[in-house]
XYZ file of C-alpha atoms in Angstrom:
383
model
C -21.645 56.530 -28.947
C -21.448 59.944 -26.976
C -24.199 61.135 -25.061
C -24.238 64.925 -25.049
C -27.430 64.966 -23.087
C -26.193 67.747 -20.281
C -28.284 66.165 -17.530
C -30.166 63.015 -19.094
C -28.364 59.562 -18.827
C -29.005 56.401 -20.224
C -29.809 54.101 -17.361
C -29.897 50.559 -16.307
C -30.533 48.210 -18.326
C -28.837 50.342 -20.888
C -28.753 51.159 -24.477
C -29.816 49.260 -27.378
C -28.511 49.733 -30.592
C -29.946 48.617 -33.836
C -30.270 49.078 -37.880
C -30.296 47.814 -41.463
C -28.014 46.914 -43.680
C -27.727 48.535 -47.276
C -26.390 44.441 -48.665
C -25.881 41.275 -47.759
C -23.384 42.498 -44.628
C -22.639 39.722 -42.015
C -21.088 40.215 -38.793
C -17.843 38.252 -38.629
C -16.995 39.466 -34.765
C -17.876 41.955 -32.207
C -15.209 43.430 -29.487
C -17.053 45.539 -26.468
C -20.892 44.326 -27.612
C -22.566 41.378 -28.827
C -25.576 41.267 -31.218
C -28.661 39.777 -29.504
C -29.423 37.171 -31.925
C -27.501 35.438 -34.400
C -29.629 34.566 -36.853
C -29.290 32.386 -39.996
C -26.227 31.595 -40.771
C -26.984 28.062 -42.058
C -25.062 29.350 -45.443
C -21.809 29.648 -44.054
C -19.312 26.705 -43.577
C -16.776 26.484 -41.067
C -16.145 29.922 -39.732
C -19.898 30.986 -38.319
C -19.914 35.107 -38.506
C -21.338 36.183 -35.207
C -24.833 37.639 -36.525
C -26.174 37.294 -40.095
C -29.229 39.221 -39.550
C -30.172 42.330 -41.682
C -31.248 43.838 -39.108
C -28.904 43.944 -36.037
C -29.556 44.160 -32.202
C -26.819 45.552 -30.480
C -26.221 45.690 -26.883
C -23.469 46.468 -24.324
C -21.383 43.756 -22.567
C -21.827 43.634 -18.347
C -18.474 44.189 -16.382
C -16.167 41.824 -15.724
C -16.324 40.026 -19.267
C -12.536 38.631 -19.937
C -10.385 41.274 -21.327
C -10.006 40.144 -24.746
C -13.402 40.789 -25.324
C -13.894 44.840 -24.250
C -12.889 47.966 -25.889
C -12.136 51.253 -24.520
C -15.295 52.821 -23.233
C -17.085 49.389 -23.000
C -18.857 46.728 -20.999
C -20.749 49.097 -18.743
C -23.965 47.291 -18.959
C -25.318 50.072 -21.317
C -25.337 52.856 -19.427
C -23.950 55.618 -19.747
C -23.231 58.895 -17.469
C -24.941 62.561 -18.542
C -22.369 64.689 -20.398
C -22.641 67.603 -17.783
C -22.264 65.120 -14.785
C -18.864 63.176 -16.017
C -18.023 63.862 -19.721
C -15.267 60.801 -19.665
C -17.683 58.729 -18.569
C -20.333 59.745 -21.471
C -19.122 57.178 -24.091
C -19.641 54.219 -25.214
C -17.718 52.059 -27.860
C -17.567 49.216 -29.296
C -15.543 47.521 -32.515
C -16.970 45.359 -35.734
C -15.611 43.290 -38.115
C -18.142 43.037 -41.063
C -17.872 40.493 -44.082
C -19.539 41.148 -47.730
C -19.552 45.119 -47.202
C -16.877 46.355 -50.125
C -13.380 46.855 -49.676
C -13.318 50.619 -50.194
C -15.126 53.570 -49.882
C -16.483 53.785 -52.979
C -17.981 50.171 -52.479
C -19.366 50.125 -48.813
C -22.778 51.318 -48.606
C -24.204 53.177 -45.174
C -26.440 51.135 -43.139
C -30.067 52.909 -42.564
C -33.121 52.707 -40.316
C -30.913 53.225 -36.986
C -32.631 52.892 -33.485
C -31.781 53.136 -30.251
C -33.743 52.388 -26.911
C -31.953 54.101 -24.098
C -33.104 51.575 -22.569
C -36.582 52.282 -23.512
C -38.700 54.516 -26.474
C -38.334 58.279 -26.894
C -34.929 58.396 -29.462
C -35.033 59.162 -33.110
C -32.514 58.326 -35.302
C -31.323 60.297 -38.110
C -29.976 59.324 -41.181
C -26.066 58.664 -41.729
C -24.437 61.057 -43.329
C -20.267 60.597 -44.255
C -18.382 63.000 -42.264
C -14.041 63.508 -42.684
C -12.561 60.599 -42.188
C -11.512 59.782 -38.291
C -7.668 60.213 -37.213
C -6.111 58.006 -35.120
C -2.519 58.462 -33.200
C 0.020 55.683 -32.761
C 0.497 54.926 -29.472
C 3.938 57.374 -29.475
C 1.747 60.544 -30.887
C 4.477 60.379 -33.540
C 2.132 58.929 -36.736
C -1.557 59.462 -37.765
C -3.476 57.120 -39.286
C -6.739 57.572 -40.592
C -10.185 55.610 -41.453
C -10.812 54.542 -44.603
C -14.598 56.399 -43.979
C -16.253 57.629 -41.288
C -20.475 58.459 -40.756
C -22.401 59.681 -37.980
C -25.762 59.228 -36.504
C -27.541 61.707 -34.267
C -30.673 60.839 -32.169
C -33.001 63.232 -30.751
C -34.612 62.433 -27.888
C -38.568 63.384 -26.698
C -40.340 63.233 -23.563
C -43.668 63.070 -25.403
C -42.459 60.002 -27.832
C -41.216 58.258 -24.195
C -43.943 58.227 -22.746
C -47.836 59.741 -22.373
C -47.521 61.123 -18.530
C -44.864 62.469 -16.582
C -42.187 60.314 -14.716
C -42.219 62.536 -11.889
C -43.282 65.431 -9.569
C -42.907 68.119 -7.189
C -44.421 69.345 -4.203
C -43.865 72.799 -2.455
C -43.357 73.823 1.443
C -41.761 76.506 2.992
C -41.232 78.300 6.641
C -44.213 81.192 6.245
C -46.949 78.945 5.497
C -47.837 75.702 7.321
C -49.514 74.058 4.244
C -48.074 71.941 1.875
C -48.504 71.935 -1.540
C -48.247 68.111 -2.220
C -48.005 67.075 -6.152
C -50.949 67.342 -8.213
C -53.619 63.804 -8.486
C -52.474 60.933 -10.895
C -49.824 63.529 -11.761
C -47.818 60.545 -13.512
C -51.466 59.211 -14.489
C -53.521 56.647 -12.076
C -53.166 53.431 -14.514
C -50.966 51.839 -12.314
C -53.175 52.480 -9.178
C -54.735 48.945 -9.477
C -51.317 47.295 -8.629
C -49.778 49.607 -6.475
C -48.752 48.553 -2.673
C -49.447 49.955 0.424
C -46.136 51.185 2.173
C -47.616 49.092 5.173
C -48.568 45.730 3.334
C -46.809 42.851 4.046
C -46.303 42.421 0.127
C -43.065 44.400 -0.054
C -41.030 42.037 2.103
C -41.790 38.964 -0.196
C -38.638 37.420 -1.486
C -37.902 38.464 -5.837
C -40.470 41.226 -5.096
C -37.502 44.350 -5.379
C -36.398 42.652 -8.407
C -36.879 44.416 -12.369
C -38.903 43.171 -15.237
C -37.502 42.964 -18.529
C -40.194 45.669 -19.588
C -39.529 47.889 -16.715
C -42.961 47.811 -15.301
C -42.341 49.822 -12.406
C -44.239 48.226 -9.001
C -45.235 51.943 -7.465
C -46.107 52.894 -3.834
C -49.568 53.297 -3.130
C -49.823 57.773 -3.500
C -52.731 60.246 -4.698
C -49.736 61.402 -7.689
C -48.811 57.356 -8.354
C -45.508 58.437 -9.509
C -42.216 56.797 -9.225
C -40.261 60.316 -8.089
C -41.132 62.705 -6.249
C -39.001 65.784 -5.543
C -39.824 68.149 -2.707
C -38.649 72.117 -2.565
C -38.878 73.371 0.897
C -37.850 76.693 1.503
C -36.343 76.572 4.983
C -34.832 79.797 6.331
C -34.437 83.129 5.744
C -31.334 85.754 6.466
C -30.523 89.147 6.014
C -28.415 88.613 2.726
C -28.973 84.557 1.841
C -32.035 81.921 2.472
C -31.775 78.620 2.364
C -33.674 76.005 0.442
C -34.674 72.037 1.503
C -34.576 69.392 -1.159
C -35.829 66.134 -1.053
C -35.836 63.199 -3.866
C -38.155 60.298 -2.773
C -38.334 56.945 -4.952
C -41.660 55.120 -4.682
C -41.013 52.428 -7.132
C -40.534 49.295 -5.116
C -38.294 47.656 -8.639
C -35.496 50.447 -9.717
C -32.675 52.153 -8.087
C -31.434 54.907 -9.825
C -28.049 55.359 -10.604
C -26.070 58.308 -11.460
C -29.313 60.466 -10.744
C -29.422 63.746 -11.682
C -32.112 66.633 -10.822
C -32.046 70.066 -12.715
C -33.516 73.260 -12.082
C -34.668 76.198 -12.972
C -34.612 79.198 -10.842
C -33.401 83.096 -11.191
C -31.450 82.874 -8.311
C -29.101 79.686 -9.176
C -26.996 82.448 -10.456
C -25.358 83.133 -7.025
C -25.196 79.586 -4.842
C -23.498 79.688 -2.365
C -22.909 76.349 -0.691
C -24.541 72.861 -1.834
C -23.940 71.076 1.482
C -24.739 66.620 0.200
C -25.452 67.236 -3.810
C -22.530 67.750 -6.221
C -23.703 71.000 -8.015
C -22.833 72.636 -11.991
C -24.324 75.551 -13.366
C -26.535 74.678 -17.112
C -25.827 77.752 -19.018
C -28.341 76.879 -21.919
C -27.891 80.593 -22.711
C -24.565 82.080 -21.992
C -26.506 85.352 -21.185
C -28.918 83.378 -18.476
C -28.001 81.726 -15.732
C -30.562 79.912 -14.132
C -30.233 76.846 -14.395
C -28.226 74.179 -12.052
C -27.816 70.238 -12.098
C -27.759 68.367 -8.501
C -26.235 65.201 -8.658
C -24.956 62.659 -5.674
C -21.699 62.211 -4.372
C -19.502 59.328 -5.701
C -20.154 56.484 -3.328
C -22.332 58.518 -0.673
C -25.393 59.299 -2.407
C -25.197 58.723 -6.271
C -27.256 55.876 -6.033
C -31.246 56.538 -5.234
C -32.566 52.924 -3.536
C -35.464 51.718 -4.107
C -38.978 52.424 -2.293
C -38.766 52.372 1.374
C -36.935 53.838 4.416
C -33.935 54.501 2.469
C -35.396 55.111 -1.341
C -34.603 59.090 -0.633
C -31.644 61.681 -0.733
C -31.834 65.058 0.258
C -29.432 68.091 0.340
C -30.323 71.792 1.573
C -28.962 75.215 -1.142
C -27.430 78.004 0.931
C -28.581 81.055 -1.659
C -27.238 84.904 -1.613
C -30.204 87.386 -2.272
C -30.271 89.941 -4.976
C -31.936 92.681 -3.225
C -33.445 93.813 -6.480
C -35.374 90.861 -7.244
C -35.801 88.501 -4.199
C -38.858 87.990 -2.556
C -41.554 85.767 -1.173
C -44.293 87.025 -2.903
C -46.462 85.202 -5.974
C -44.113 82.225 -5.130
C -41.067 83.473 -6.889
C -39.200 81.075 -3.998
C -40.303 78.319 -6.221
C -38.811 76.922 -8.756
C -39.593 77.500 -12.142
C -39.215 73.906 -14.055
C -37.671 70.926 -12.449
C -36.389 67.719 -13.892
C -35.573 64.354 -12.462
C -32.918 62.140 -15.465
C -33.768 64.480 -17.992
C -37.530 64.056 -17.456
C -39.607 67.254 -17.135
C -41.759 66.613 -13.914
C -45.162 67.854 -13.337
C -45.279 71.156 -10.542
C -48.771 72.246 -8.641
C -50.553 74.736 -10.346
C -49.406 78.252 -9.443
C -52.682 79.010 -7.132
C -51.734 76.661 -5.249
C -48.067 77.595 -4.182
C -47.987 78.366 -0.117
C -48.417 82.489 -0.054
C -47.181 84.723 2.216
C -49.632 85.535 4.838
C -51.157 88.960 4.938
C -49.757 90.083 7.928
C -46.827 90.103 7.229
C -43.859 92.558 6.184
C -42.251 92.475 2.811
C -39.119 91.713 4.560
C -40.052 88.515 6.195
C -37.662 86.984 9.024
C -34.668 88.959 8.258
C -33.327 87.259 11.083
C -34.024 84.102 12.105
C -34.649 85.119 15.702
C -36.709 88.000 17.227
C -35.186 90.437 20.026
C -37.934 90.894 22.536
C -37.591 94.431 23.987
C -39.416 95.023 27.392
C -39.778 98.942 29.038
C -39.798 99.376 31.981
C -40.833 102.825 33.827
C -39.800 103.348 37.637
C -41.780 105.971 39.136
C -40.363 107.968 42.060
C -42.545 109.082 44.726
């Protein structure tokens, strides 16, 4: 299973895999996965295949099962990384041994009807279609071998199908303008507003509180948006040749860390960064001719992982930016950015009216310093 998602991983509690079978196919064993049921195998004597059902769960094994039970590329609890973040990590494999299937090519029939939950709704399966066989080298690169048949499957994946509101959203700030352009009401929808919690209420400190539900019902901060992420753009500074840009990533759902986060977005002038001083940053060239478009992930072991709501469910890095004197300015909020998404999730921005403007007093050419030089004459009159 590769995911070729550039910036859209499959999280914790991971994937689930599942179809039909074209026969009477059993499961005899399973290396790197396990089926979630068994089902009934009250037909078979002696040696018990590992899942009789015709239609198959399939889910990752957790690290740290004994060895002769993974695979390469296995037992990662499910998840798996974003191909633009860590490409090696992006796979995930597994090995079957199926009974009453055909002994050739001509005899095996393609299972249909594939799912998969990553870990929950917004995939769509295609149909399997035989592809050239797969080659495999020896371990001394000296002999190939090759399948007896090889199909793929390719799922799709939609926003809309995942859900009906957005997952996240962003508010605005910058230097010129003392408002703040917070994220737009019930921006993720208000239908968890009922069972939200106060940041102050003595709720969130009650033991098994922090921990997830097998459906993932999120356990959200009390906020006007009620949505789990929020990502703030603040536009900080401004130089001659470069400004620099604030971002913030705050996690108000009190049951989910996020690991192996990833924020992307779009913005003319991600195509000259010059320093990304606490996020790992790649370009997105979604059209070799464009670019401007950028992933920000977190460093391996400092920030990668986004806690949980409360005094540490945030990360933050600041984007050191060269100008194009052509096209950079402050007016009409070009500062802002253009489309922003949190794990592949498109998140909702403030309508443009209400972007911070540049007040009318001042000069095209804002702050091209950061400090003023006060200048004071002084005349001397001789008498």
């Amino acid at each position: 299973m590769s995911n070729f998602q550039m910036f859209r991983h499959i999280m914790n509690p991971g994937w689930t895999l599942g179809w039909t079978w074209a026969k009477k196919e059993v499961i005899w064993s399973m290396v790197g996965a396990q089926t979630t049921e068994q089902g009934d195998c009250s037909k078979f004597k002696g040696n018990v295949p590992h899942c009789c059902k015709k239609t198959p769960t399939v889910v990752d094994l957790l690290p740290g099962v004994p060895y002769n039970q993974q695979f390469s590329n296995c037992c990662k609890g499910g998840v798996v990384a974003a191909w633009g973040q860590d490409p090696s990590s992006a796979v995930s494999s597994f090995q079957v041994s199926i009974g009453l299937a055909g002994t050739s090519n001509k005899t095996v029939k393609l299972p249909k009807n594939f799912t998969l939950l990553g870990p929950g709704p917004g995939y769509t399966c295609g149909p399997a279609k035989v592809v050239p066989s797969t080659v495999f080298l020896t371990p001394d690169k000296r002999r190939k071998t090759q399948a007896l048949m090889t199909w793929n499957v390719t799922c799709t994946y939609s926003q809309f199908l995942a859900r009906k509101n957005p997952g996240c959203c962003v508010s605005l700030s910058s230097f010129y303008n003392e408002t703040i352009t917070p994220c737009p009401t019930c921006a993720c929808g208000c239908q968890n507003k009922r069972n939200c919690v106060k940041s102050n209420s003595k709720r969130i400190n009650m033991v098994g509180i922090h921990t997830p539900k097998k459906d993932n019902e999120p356990l959200l901060q009390c906020t006007h948006h009620m949505c789990p992420i929020r990502v703030h753009w603040h536009v900080k500074l401004n130089y001659k040749d470069y400004w620099r840009v604030k971002v913030a990533v705050t996690n108000f759902n009190y049951r989910m860390n996020y690991s192996l986060w990833t924020l992307a977005v779009q913005h003319p002038n991600l195509n000259n960064v010059t320093q990304v001083f606490s996020f790992d940053y790649k370009p997105l060239l979604p059209y070799e001719s464009i670019n401007d478009t950028g992933m920000f992930y977190g460093m391996k072991y400092f920030n990668d992982l986004l806690m949980e709501a409360g005094p540490t469910g945030n990360v933050q890095s600041e984007i050191l930016l060269q100008k194009n004197q052509d096209t950079f300015t402050f007016k009409q909020g070009w500062a802002f950015p253009r489309k922003v998404y949190f794990n592949g999730e498109e998140c909702m921005l403030p309508p443009p009216d209400s972007y911070p403007i540049l007040p009318n007093s001042a000069p095209v050419n804002l702050l091209n310093f950061p400090a003023f030089v006060l200048t004071m004459l002084v005349m001397i009159t001789v008498w």
